[in-house]
């Protein structure tokens, strides 16, 4: 029986294709598992801006630098906003209070 290079290559090509596809599939599956495990391990960072405060929950003040300070009444924690943000939020808050006062007097 004569075995030459051409016969060996003809037999190995389909086998190599199957090996490559299986290897890529295995790597992708493992990558997905690693991503899922890493995603589950991530710590949740608490965003102080995620909760909308009601007037009963906070006190609002503006310091001498026009920075807005929102103080949580229950815990005493506070958030300091920059002067521009402080002026905008304080203006919105003051406008709402003014609207409530004018509506109450009608």
XYZ file of C-alpha atoms in Angstrom:
106
model
C 0.000 0.000 0.000
C 1.429 3.262 -1.135
C 0.812 6.221 1.251
C 1.868 9.501 -0.145
C 1.699 13.071 1.084
C -1.413 13.895 -0.936
C -3.485 11.125 0.688
C -2.379 12.168 4.179
C -3.266 15.809 3.503
C -6.680 14.837 2.131
C -7.392 12.935 5.350
C -6.026 15.606 7.686
C -7.835 18.625 6.191
C -11.341 17.694 7.412
C -9.950 16.590 10.772
C -8.103 19.889 11.219
C -11.259 21.825 10.326
C -13.204 19.947 13.000
C -10.411 20.503 15.543
C -10.292 24.238 14.771
C -14.081 24.651 15.039
C -14.153 22.676 18.304
C -11.250 24.716 19.730
C -12.889 28.044 18.809
C -16.200 26.899 20.269
C -14.518 25.796 23.507
C -12.603 29.055 23.828
C -15.742 31.123 23.235
C -17.695 29.063 25.769
C -14.940 29.508 28.375
C -14.774 33.223 27.607
C -18.516 33.509 28.195
C -18.225 31.706 31.527
C -15.327 33.948 32.585
C -17.302 37.063 31.618
C -20.355 35.894 33.544
C -18.266 35.106 36.634
C -16.529 38.479 36.453
C -19.848 40.255 35.974
C -21.253 38.574 39.095
C -18.202 39.577 41.155
C -18.467 43.278 40.329
C -19.357 45.334 43.337
C -22.253 47.669 43.001
C -21.188 51.257 43.400
C -23.859 53.250 45.123
C -24.712 56.330 43.136
C -25.651 59.217 45.431
C -27.515 60.847 42.551
C -29.728 57.828 41.838
C -32.288 58.606 44.538
C -34.640 61.550 44.113
C -35.046 63.240 47.475
C -38.262 64.748 48.738
C -38.284 67.955 50.801
C -39.071 65.885 53.897
C -35.896 63.834 53.450
C -33.357 66.623 52.932
C -32.339 70.104 53.901
C -30.900 72.373 51.248
C -28.334 75.085 51.853
C -26.063 77.281 49.762
C -22.619 78.146 51.102
C -20.585 81.307 50.499
C -19.154 79.837 47.281
C -22.690 79.335 45.893
C -22.280 75.573 46.145
C -25.465 73.682 46.836
C -25.377 71.401 49.869
C -28.062 68.737 50.195
C -28.114 67.261 53.709
C -29.999 64.041 54.314
C -32.009 64.560 57.497
C -32.062 60.924 58.597
C -28.334 60.200 58.367
C -26.643 63.599 58.219
C -24.860 62.639 54.996
C -24.497 65.439 52.510
C -23.684 66.037 48.870
C -21.986 69.236 47.685
C -22.774 70.382 44.143
C -20.673 72.873 42.175
C -21.724 76.506 42.070
C -23.426 76.379 38.656
C -25.322 73.194 39.454
C -26.105 74.574 42.890
C -27.557 77.776 41.465
C -29.656 75.873 38.924
C -31.031 73.332 41.384
C -31.606 75.943 44.080
C -33.416 78.133 41.540
C -35.664 75.215 40.560
C -36.303 74.380 44.198
C -37.062 78.019 45.091
C -39.342 78.344 42.060
C -41.299 75.277 43.139
C -41.712 76.640 46.656
C -42.803 80.000 45.221
C -45.355 78.277 42.960
C -46.729 76.289 45.903
C -47.028 79.490 47.963
C -48.806 81.419 45.197
C -51.158 78.485 44.515
C -51.954 78.193 48.223
C -52.854 81.889 48.442
C -55.342 81.672 45.553
